[in-house]
Coordinates of C-alpha atoms in Angstrom, one line a residue:
M6 CA -40.2 4.6 98.4
A7 CA -41.1 4.9 94.7
I8 CA -40.1 2.1 92.4
E9 CA -38.2 3.3 89.4
K10 CA -39.9 2.2 86.2
R11 CA -37.8 0.2 83.7
S12 CA -36.8 2.4 80.7
T13 CA -36.5 -0.5 78.2
Y14 CA -37.8 -4.1 77.8
F15 CA -36.8 -7.0 75.6
S16 CA -39.8 -8.3 73.7
K17 CA -39.2 -11.9 72.6
E18 CA -42.3 -11.7 70.4
K19 CA -41.0 -8.6 68.5
A20 CA -37.6 -10.1 68.2
Q21 CA -38.9 -13.5 67.0
H22 CA -41.2 -11.8 64.5
A23 CA -38.3 -10.1 62.9
I24 CA -36.2 -13.3 62.9
D25 CA -39.0 -15.3 61.5
F26 CA -39.7 -12.9 58.6
I27 CA -36.0 -12.8 57.6
Q28 CA -35.5 -16.6 57.9
D29 CA -38.5 -17.1 55.6
L30 CA -36.5 -15.4 52.9
S31 CA -33.9 -17.1 50.8
H32 CA -30.3 -16.4 49.9
T33 CA -29.6 -15.1 46.4
N34 CA -25.9 -15.6 45.6
G35 CA -23.3 -18.3 45.1
E36 CA -23.6 -21.7 46.7
W37 CA -26.3 -20.4 49.1
A38 CA -28.7 -19.2 46.3
G39 CA -32.2 -20.4 46.9
K40 CA -31.5 -21.8 50.3
P41 CA -33.4 -20.5 53.4
F42 CA -31.8 -17.4 55.0
I43 CA -30.9 -19.0 58.3
L44 CA -29.3 -16.2 60.3
M45 CA -25.9 -16.8 61.7
P46 CA -25.5 -16.2 65.4
W47 CA -24.0 -12.7 65.0
Q48 CA -26.8 -11.8 62.6
K49 CA -29.5 -13.2 64.8
K50 CA -28.2 -11.1 67.7
I51 CA -28.3 -7.9 65.8
V52 CA -31.8 -8.5 64.5
S53 CA -33.0 -9.6 67.9
D54 CA -31.5 -6.7 69.8
V55 CA -32.5 -4.0 67.3
F56 CA -36.1 -5.2 66.8
G57 CA -36.7 -6.7 70.3
T58 CA -35.4 -3.9 72.6
V59 CA -38.4 -1.6 73.2
K60 CA -39.5 1.2 75.5
P61 CA -42.5 0.7 77.9
D62 CA -44.9 1.9 75.1
G63 CA -43.6 -0.9 72.8
I64 CA -41.8 1.4 70.5
R65 CA -38.2 0.4 69.5
Q66 CA -35.5 1.8 71.6
Y67 CA -32.9 1.9 68.9
T68 CA -33.3 4.4 66.0
T69 CA -29.7 3.9 64.7
A70 CA -27.8 0.6 64.2
Y71 CA -24.1 0.8 63.1
V72 CA -22.7 -2.5 61.9
E73 CA -19.0 -2.6 60.9
L74 CA -17.3 -5.7 59.7
P75 CA -15.0 -7.1 57.0
K76 CA -16.0 -7.9 53.5
K77 CA -17.8 -11.1 52.5
N78 CA -19.4 -11.6 55.9
G79 CA -22.9 -11.3 54.4
K80 CA -23.5 -7.6 54.8
S81 CA -25.6 -7.1 51.6
E82 CA -28.0 -10.1 52.4
L83 CA -28.6 -8.9 55.9
A84 CA -29.2 -5.3 54.8
A85 CA -31.6 -6.4 52.0
A86 CA -33.6 -8.5 54.4
I87 CA -33.9 -5.6 56.9
A88 CA -35.0 -3.3 54.2
L89 CA -37.8 -5.7 53.2
L90 CA -38.7 -6.2 56.9
L91 CA -39.1 -2.4 57.4
T92 CA -41.2 -2.1 54.2
I93 CA -43.5 -5.1 54.5
A94 CA -43.5 -6.5 58.1
D95 CA -43.0 -3.6 60.4
G96 CA -46.6 -2.6 60.6
E97 CA -45.9 1.0 59.5
P98 CA -48.6 2.4 57.1
G99 CA -47.1 4.3 54.2
A100 CA -43.5 3.3 55.1
E101 CA -40.8 5.0 53.1
V102 CA -37.6 2.9 53.1
Y103 CA -34.5 4.0 51.2
S104 CA -31.3 2.5 50.2
C105 CA -28.3 4.9 50.1
A106 CA -24.7 4.6 49.2
A107 CA -21.9 6.6 47.6
D108 CA -23.6 6.2 44.2
R109 CA -26.6 4.7 42.7
A110 CA -24.8 1.6 41.5
Q111 CA -23.6 0.8 45.1
A112 CA -27.0 1.5 46.5
S113 CA -28.5 -0.9 43.9
I114 CA -26.5 -3.8 45.2
V115 CA -28.7 -4.1 48.3
F116 CA -31.8 -3.4 46.2
N117 CA -31.0 -6.1 43.7
V118 CA -30.6 -8.7 46.5
A119 CA -33.9 -7.6 48.1
A120 CA -35.7 -7.8 44.7
Q121 CA -34.4 -11.3 44.2
M122 CA -35.5 -12.4 47.7
V123 CA -39.0 -11.2 46.8
R124 CA -39.0 -13.1 43.4
Q125 CA -37.9 -16.3 45.1
H126 CA -40.7 -16.1 47.8
P127 CA -43.9 -17.9 46.7
Y128 CA -46.2 -15.5 48.6
L129 CA -44.3 -12.2 48.5
S130 CA -43.8 -12.5 44.8
Q131 CA -47.6 -12.4 44.4
I132 CA -48.3 -9.4 46.7
V133 CA -45.2 -7.2 46.2
K134 CA -44.5 -5.3 43.1
I135 CA -41.0 -4.7 41.8
I136 CA -40.2 -1.9 39.4
P137 CA -36.6 -2.6 38.3
S138 CA -36.4 0.5 36.1
N139 CA -37.0 2.8 39.1
K140 CA -35.2 0.6 41.6
R141 CA -38.5 0.5 43.6
I142 CA -40.3 -2.2 45.6
L143 CA -44.0 -1.5 46.4
Y144 CA -46.1 -3.2 49.1
P145 CA -49.7 -2.0 48.3
E146 CA -51.3 -3.5 51.4
L147 CA -49.6 -0.8 53.6
N148 CA -49.0 1.6 50.8
S149 CA -45.3 1.4 51.6
F150 CA -42.2 1.2 49.4
Y151 CA -38.5 0.6 49.3
Q152 CA -36.5 2.9 47.0
V153 CA -32.9 3.3 45.8
L154 CA -31.9 7.0 46.0
S155 CA -29.7 8.7 43.4
A156 CA -26.7 10.6 44.6
D157 CA -28.0 14.2 44.3
V158 CA -28.5 15.5 47.8
P159 CA -30.8 18.5 47.2
N160 CA -33.8 16.3 46.3
K161 CA -33.6 14.4 49.5
H162 CA -35.1 17.1 51.7
G163 CA -38.7 16.6 52.8
L164 CA -38.6 12.8 52.9
N165 CA -40.8 11.0 55.4
V166 CA -38.3 8.3 56.3
H167 CA -39.3 5.1 58.1
G168 CA -36.1 3.3 57.3
V169 CA -32.7 3.9 55.7
V170 CA -30.2 1.2 54.8
F171 CA -26.9 2.9 54.3
D172 CA -24.4 0.6 52.6
E173 CA -20.7 1.1 52.8
L174 CA -20.8 4.4 54.7
H175 CA -17.0 4.7 54.4
T176 CA -17.3 5.5 50.7
Q177 CA -19.2 8.7 51.3
P178 CA -17.2 11.6 49.9
N179 CA -18.7 14.0 52.5
R180 CA -21.4 14.1 55.2
K181 CA -24.1 15.8 53.1
L182 CA -26.2 12.8 52.3
Y183 CA -25.8 11.4 55.8
D184 CA -27.0 14.7 57.3
V185 CA -30.0 15.0 55.0
M186 CA -31.2 11.4 55.6
T187 CA -30.8 11.4 59.4
H188 CA -31.6 14.9 60.5
G189 CA -35.3 15.4 60.8
S190 CA -36.3 13.2 57.9
G191 CA -37.9 10.6 60.3
D192 CA -39.4 12.9 62.9
A193 CA -43.0 12.1 61.8
R194 CA -42.5 8.4 62.3
R195 CA -43.1 6.4 65.4
Q196 CA -39.9 4.2 65.2
P197 CA -37.7 5.1 62.3
L198 CA -34.5 3.0 61.8
Y199 CA -31.2 4.1 60.3
F200 CA -29.3 1.0 59.5
F201 CA -25.6 1.5 58.6
I202 CA -23.5 -1.4 57.5
T203 CA -20.0 -0.9 56.3
T204 CA -16.4 -2.0 56.1
A205 CA -13.7 0.1 57.6
G206 CA -12.3 3.0 55.5
N207 CA -9.1 5.0 55.4
D208 CA -10.2 8.6 55.7
H209 CA -10.0 9.7 59.3
N210 CA -11.8 12.9 58.5
S211 CA -14.9 11.2 57.0
I212 CA -18.4 11.0 58.4
C213 CA -18.0 7.2 58.6
Y214 CA -15.0 7.6 60.9
E215 CA -17.0 10.0 63.0
V216 CA -19.8 7.5 63.5
H217 CA -17.2 4.7 64.0
K218 CA -15.6 6.7 66.8
K219 CA -19.0 7.2 68.4
A220 CA -19.7 3.5 68.2
K221 CA -16.3 2.7 69.8
D222 CA -17.0 5.1 72.6
I223 CA -20.4 3.6 73.3
I224 CA -19.0 0.1 73.3
S225 CA -16.2 1.1 75.7
G226 CA -18.6 3.0 78.0
R227 CA -17.0 6.4 77.3
K228 CA -20.3 7.7 75.8
F229 CA -24.0 6.8 76.4
D230 CA -26.7 7.0 73.7
P231 CA -29.7 4.7 74.3
T232 CA -30.9 5.1 70.7
F233 CA -27.6 4.0 69.1
Y234 CA -26.8 0.3 68.7
P235 CA -23.1 -0.3 67.8
V236 CA -21.5 -3.5 66.5
I237 CA -17.9 -3.6 65.3
Y238 CA -16.0 -6.8 64.3
G239 CA -12.4 -6.2 63.5
A240 CA -8.8 -6.6 64.6
E241 CA -7.2 -4.1 67.0
E242 CA -4.2 -2.1 65.7
H243 CA -1.7 -3.9 67.9
E244 CA -2.9 -7.4 67.0
D245 CA -1.0 -9.7 64.7
W246 CA -2.7 -9.3 61.3
T247 CA -1.2 -12.6 60.1
S248 CA -2.7 -14.7 62.9
E249 CA -5.6 -16.9 62.1
K250 CA -7.0 -16.4 65.6
V251 CA -7.2 -12.7 64.8
W252 CA -8.9 -13.5 61.5
K253 CA -11.6 -15.5 63.3
K254 CA -12.2 -12.7 65.8
A255 CA -12.6 -10.2 63.0
N256 CA -14.8 -12.3 60.7
P257 CA -17.9 -13.7 62.3
S258 CA -18.8 -15.6 59.1
L259 CA -15.4 -17.2 58.6
G260 CA -15.8 -20.8 57.5
V261 CA -19.4 -20.2 56.4
T262 CA -19.5 -17.4 53.8
I263 CA -15.7 -16.9 53.8
S264 CA -13.2 -19.6 52.9
I265 CA -10.2 -19.6 55.3
D266 CA -8.1 -20.8 52.4
K267 CA -8.9 -17.6 50.5
V268 CA -7.9 -15.5 53.5
R269 CA -4.7 -17.4 53.8
A270 CA -3.9 -16.8 50.2
A271 CA -4.7 -13.1 50.5
C272 CA -2.5 -12.9 53.6
E273 CA 0.5 -14.5 51.8
N274 CA 0.1 -12.0 49.0
A275 CA 0.0 -9.2 51.5
K276 CA 3.2 -10.4 53.2
Q277 CA 5.0 -10.2 49.9
N278 CA 3.5 -7.0 48.7
P279 CA 3.5 -4.0 51.0
A280 CA 0.7 -2.3 49.1
E281 CA -1.5 -5.3 49.5
E282 CA -1.0 -5.3 53.3
N283 CA -3.2 -2.2 53.7
I284 CA -5.9 -3.8 51.5
F285 CA -5.8 -7.0 53.5
R286 CA -6.0 -5.3 56.8
Q287 CA -8.8 -2.9 55.8
L288 CA -11.0 -5.3 53.9
R289 CA -10.2 -8.6 55.6
L290 CA -9.6 -7.4 59.2
N291 CA -11.7 -4.3 59.2
Q292 CA -8.9 -2.1 60.4
W293 CA -9.0 1.7 59.7
M294 CA -5.9 2.4 57.8
K295 CA -4.4 5.8 57.7
Q296 CA -5.2 7.9 54.6
N297 CA -1.7 9.1 54.1
V298 CA -0.1 5.6 53.9
R299 CA 1.9 5.7 50.7
W300 CA 1.3 3.0 48.2
M301 CA 4.8 2.6 46.6
P302 CA 7.6 1.2 48.8
M303 CA 10.3 3.7 47.8
D304 CA 13.2 1.5 48.8
K305 CA 12.0 -1.0 46.2
W306 CA 11.3 1.7 43.7
N307 CA 14.8 3.1 44.1
K308 CA 16.3 -0.3 43.4
C309 CA 14.7 -0.1 39.9
G310 CA 16.7 3.0 39.1
G311 CA 19.4 1.9 36.7
E312 CA 20.7 3.7 33.7
I313 CA 18.8 4.1 30.5
E314 CA 20.7 4.5 27.2
L315 CA 18.5 6.3 24.8
E316 CA 20.6 5.2 21.8
K317 CA 19.7 1.6 22.5
L318 CA 16.0 2.5 22.6
R319 CA 15.8 4.4 19.3
G320 CA 13.7 2.5 16.8
R321 CA 12.4 0.2 19.5
E322 CA 8.7 -0.7 20.0
C323 CA 7.0 1.0 23.0
Y324 CA 3.6 2.0 24.4
A325 CA 2.7 5.4 25.8
G326 CA 0.4 6.9 28.4
L327 CA -0.7 10.6 28.1
D328 CA -2.1 12.3 31.1
L329 CA -3.3 15.7 29.9
S330 CA -3.3 18.3 32.7
S331 CA -5.7 21.2 33.1
T332 CA -4.3 24.2 31.3
T333 CA -2.1 25.3 34.2
D334 CA -0.7 22.1 35.6
L335 CA 1.7 19.3 34.7
T336 CA 1.2 17.2 31.6
A337 CA 2.8 13.7 31.6
F338 CA 3.8 11.5 28.6
V339 CA 5.3 8.2 29.6
L340 CA 6.8 5.5 27.3
V341 CA 7.0 1.9 28.4
F342 CA 9.4 -0.4 26.4
P343 CA 8.5 -4.1 26.8
P344 CA 11.3 -6.5 27.5
R345 CA 13.0 -8.1 24.5
L346 CA 12.0 -11.7 25.0
Q347 CA 11.8 -14.5 22.5
G348 CA 8.3 -14.6 21.2
G349 CA 7.4 -11.4 22.9
A350 CA 5.7 -13.1 25.8
V351 CA 6.0 -12.2 29.5
S352 CA 5.6 -14.9 32.1
E353 CA 6.0 -15.3 35.9
A354 CA 9.2 -17.1 35.2
N355 CA 10.8 -13.8 34.2
D356 CA 10.2 -12.2 37.5
Q357 CA 13.8 -12.9 38.6
T358 CA 15.6 -12.1 35.4
T359 CA 18.5 -9.8 35.6
S360 CA 19.3 -8.8 32.0
E361 CA 18.2 -5.3 31.1
D362 CA 16.8 -6.7 27.8
E363 CA 14.3 -8.7 29.9
K364 CA 13.0 -5.7 31.9
F365 CA 10.4 -3.0 31.2
I366 CA 12.0 0.4 30.6
V367 CA 10.2 3.6 31.5
L368 CA 10.9 6.9 29.8
P369 CA 8.9 9.9 31.1
Y370 CA 8.4 13.4 29.8
F371 CA 6.7 16.3 31.5
W372 CA 5.5 19.8 30.6
M373 CA 4.1 22.8 32.4
P374 CA 3.5 26.5 31.6
E375 CA 6.7 28.6 31.9
D376 CA 5.0 31.5 33.8
N377 CA 3.7 29.1 36.4
V378 CA 7.0 27.5 37.4
Y379 CA 8.0 29.9 40.1
I380 CA 4.5 30.3 41.4
R381 CA 4.2 26.5 41.8
V382 CA 7.6 26.4 43.5
K383 CA 6.4 28.8 46.2
K384 CA 3.0 27.3 46.4
D385 CA 3.9 23.6 46.4
N386 CA 7.4 23.8 47.9
V387 CA 8.6 21.6 45.0
P388 CA 11.8 22.3 43.0
Y389 CA 10.1 22.6 39.6
D390 CA 12.6 25.4 38.6
I391 CA 15.6 23.1 39.3
W392 CA 14.0 20.2 37.4
E393 CA 13.4 22.6 34.5
K394 CA 17.1 23.7 34.4
Q395 CA 18.2 20.1 34.6
G396 CA 15.9 19.2 31.6
F397 CA 13.5 17.0 33.5
I398 CA 10.6 19.3 32.9
N399 CA 9.8 21.0 29.6
T400 CA 8.0 24.4 29.6
T401 CA 5.6 26.1 27.2
E402 CA 5.4 29.8 26.8
G403 CA 2.8 31.7 28.9
N404 CA 0.7 30.7 31.9
V405 CA -1.3 27.9 30.2
V406 CA -0.2 24.8 28.4
D407 CA 0.4 25.4 24.7
Y408 CA -1.1 22.3 23.1
R409 CA 0.5 23.2 19.8
F410 CA 3.9 23.1 21.4
L411 CA 3.0 19.9 23.3
Q412 CA 1.8 18.2 20.1
R413 CA 5.0 19.1 18.3
D414 CA 7.1 17.6 21.1
I415 CA 5.1 14.4 21.2
M416 CA 5.4 14.0 17.5
N417 CA 9.2 14.5 17.8
I418 CA 9.4 11.9 20.5
C419 CA 7.3 9.4 18.5
S420 CA 9.6 9.9 15.5
E421 CA 12.5 8.5 17.6
F422 CA 10.8 5.4 18.8
V423 CA 8.2 3.0 17.5
V424 CA 5.2 4.1 19.5
K425 CA 2.5 1.5 18.9
E426 CA -0.3 3.0 20.9
I427 CA -0.9 6.1 23.1
A428 CA -3.4 5.6 25.9
Y429 CA -5.2 8.7 27.2
D430 CA -7.9 9.6 29.7
R431 CA -11.1 9.6 27.7
W432 CA -12.7 12.2 30.1
N433 CA -9.9 14.7 29.5
A434 CA -9.7 14.4 25.7
T435 CA -9.1 17.7 23.8
Q436 CA -8.4 18.7 20.2
I437 CA -4.8 17.5 20.6
I438 CA -6.0 13.9 20.7
L439 CA -7.7 14.3 17.3
N440 CA -4.6 16.1 16.0
L441 CA -2.3 13.4 17.1
Q442 CA -4.6 10.8 15.5
D443 CA -4.6 12.7 12.3
E444 CA -0.8 12.6 12.4
G445 CA -1.0 8.8 12.2
L446 CA -0.6 7.9 15.8
T447 CA -2.9 5.2 17.3
M448 CA -4.8 6.8 20.2
V449 CA -6.6 4.5 22.7
R450 CA -9.2 5.8 25.1
F451 CA -8.5 4.5 28.6
G452 CA -10.9 4.8 31.6
Q453 CA -9.7 5.8 35.0
G454 CA -12.0 3.5 37.0
F455 CA -11.2 0.3 38.8
E456 CA -12.1 -1.8 35.8
S457 CA -9.3 -0.4 33.7
M458 CA -6.7 0.6 36.2
S459 CA -6.6 -2.3 38.7
G460 CA -4.8 -4.9 36.6
P461 CA -1.9 -2.7 35.4
T462 CA -1.6 -1.0 38.8
K463 CA -1.0 -4.4 40.4
D464 CA 1.3 -5.3 37.5
L465 CA 3.4 -2.2 38.1
M466 CA 3.8 -3.1 41.8
R467 CA 4.8 -6.7 40.8
L468 CA 7.4 -5.4 38.4
V469 CA 8.9 -3.0 41.0
L470 CA 9.0 -5.7 43.7
S471 CA 10.7 -8.2 41.4
E472 CA 13.0 -5.4 40.1
N473 CA 11.9 -6.1 36.5
L474 CA 11.5 -2.4 35.8
I475 CA 14.0 0.4 35.0
H476 CA 13.0 4.0 35.4
G477 CA 16.4 5.7 35.3
N478 CA 15.9 7.6 38.6
H479 CA 14.0 10.3 36.9
P480 CA 13.5 12.8 39.8
V481 CA 10.0 14.0 38.8
L482 CA 8.6 10.5 38.3
S483 CA 10.2 9.3 41.5
W484 CA 8.7 12.2 43.4
M485 CA 5.3 11.3 42.0
A486 CA 5.8 7.6 42.9
D487 CA 6.4 8.7 46.5
N488 CA 3.2 10.8 46.4
V489 CA 0.8 8.0 45.4
T490 CA -2.1 6.9 47.6
A491 CA -4.1 4.0 46.3
K492 CA -7.8 3.5 46.4
I493 CA -9.4 0.0 46.8
D494 CA -12.9 -1.3 46.4
E495 CA -14.8 -4.2 48.0
A496 CA -13.5 -6.7 45.3
E497 CA -9.8 -5.7 46.2
N498 CA -9.4 -3.8 42.9
I499 CA -7.0 -1.0 43.2
K500 CA -6.3 2.3 41.4
L501 CA -4.1 5.4 42.0
D502 CA -6.1 8.1 43.7
K503 CA -5.3 11.6 42.6
A504 CA -7.7 13.2 45.1
K505 CA -6.1 11.5 48.1
S506 CA -2.5 11.6 47.1
T507 CA -0.2 14.1 48.8
E508 CA 1.0 15.8 45.6
R509 CA 1.0 15.3 41.8
I510 CA 0.9 11.8 40.5
D511 CA 0.2 12.4 36.8
G512 CA 3.3 10.6 35.6
M513 CA 2.4 7.5 37.6
V514 CA -1.1 7.5 36.1
A515 CA 0.4 7.8 32.6
L516 CA 2.8 5.0 33.5
V517 CA 0.0 2.7 34.5
M518 CA -1.9 3.4 31.3
A519 CA 1.1 2.8 29.1
L520 CA 1.9 -0.5 31.0
A521 CA -1.7 -1.6 30.5
R522 CA -1.4 -1.3 26.7
A523 CA 2.0 -2.9 26.7
M524 CA 0.8 -5.9 28.7
V525 CA -2.3 -6.4 26.6
N526 CA -0.3 -6.5 23.4
I527 CA 2.7 -8.6 24.5
N528 CA 0.2 -11.2 25.9
A529 CA -2.0 -11.2 22.8
K530 CA -0.4 -14.3 21.3
T531 CA -1.1 -16.4 24.3
G532 CA -4.2 -14.7 25.6
S533 CA -4.1 -11.5 27.6
V534 CA -4.2 -11.6 31.3
Y535 CA -6.5 -8.6 31.1
D536 CA -8.9 -10.6 28.9
E537 CA -9.2 -13.0 31.8
R538 CA -9.6 -10.3 34.4
G539 CA -11.8 -8.1 32.2
I540 CA -10.2 -4.9 33.3
W541 CA -9.3 -3.1 30.2
S542 CA -11.5 -0.9 28.0
V543 CA -11.0 0.7 24.7

């Protein structure tokens, strides 16, 4: 009877070689900076399994490692160390190792950690060359390199990949970069490694969710792929997201790189703010949230309806947000009137005030081309025609927005109120902006990224939850509030996401911009909260 040969082996020597290389490096950030990179148990197991599990010929069994876990568990440091290991200590002549992410800035996070690890090492710093301008690390002895790739996909074909470190796969807008880097690019290598490390996302149609499902299937035994190594730390959907036992299960570095007090504080915030719950569960517990979960709790929004008396607002100071549409869509112009408080300051103590004079008042205006109204009614199944007849949407002649008409309307509105500033999207600026500025209005460019949008977006939610906002039940704005899906980043910054929202949200974007300028100015005397956060840009 023939004895079946073993298909894989565990090489203690290869596993220990990888562990020793990494632990000879040093941490680069925070309280751990400069200290030896002693692998935590979960990290040591991954490194040991991936680099120590080999086939009979000594070649690594795993060509793909998928590691999914919550934020702040040490993903970047581990990814950087593995990138250096593949470049310097894997014995591969002419190794090409690449760092990929949704954009160059994200991919550079791992590179910057790796570069600092090299600089801190007394020996590697002498034999390894770092080229910061090109985001490239060279190891001349093996003629190998580690390189950050830019986002353009066409130039990735023809790479001879030995290693790919793919950071935050869940942020990939499509599967193009994933396919280019994994399909055929490492065929000429003996043992290429594609190392994916990510937090859960919210797009169930993404490439990351596809790989996530494969990992889950392999872990559960429903699928078998001897080349794929899956690791997922996270809470199950049915588990209590407020339980500290669940937190510990989902965060293998809790108590080491993550303070449990910070998690407790984030959980308390999530309990009080429905929008923050999704952020907490996705980033802190690594749960895949549904993409179509709406951001605004409409029961709370509806409580902020109230009646707005225009006569009482005439001549009153306000701030505006202008979201210019493409030539055929809705344009939104939203005024925010700060509360009339002594000294003009807004504090947390005012969250429970009941007087209308102590609340923010929102007054929105909308325009769309007249010829497009009925087309959009049929296409979107939205009652634009009814809103037009009721006076909630203004129309301009023709099938494109007439900016002359729009400019005239905005000037008329500004003549009724004291509009201190108008914030507008700097990437969609047109001649109308210059014209309005020439008319004497103060126009403020306002970015649409996390840096600018996160603070006022969170403030808007706070005002809604505390019922310190009055929006007058404007049906178009309320419809848009119900459409909003929010996007979050690793630092728990948040912004409204036009691409993922179910329908139009232009009025909400304009509202956030107007609120941002209002908050900056009413806090100017005591020091702006945004100065502390560093989120606003002009």
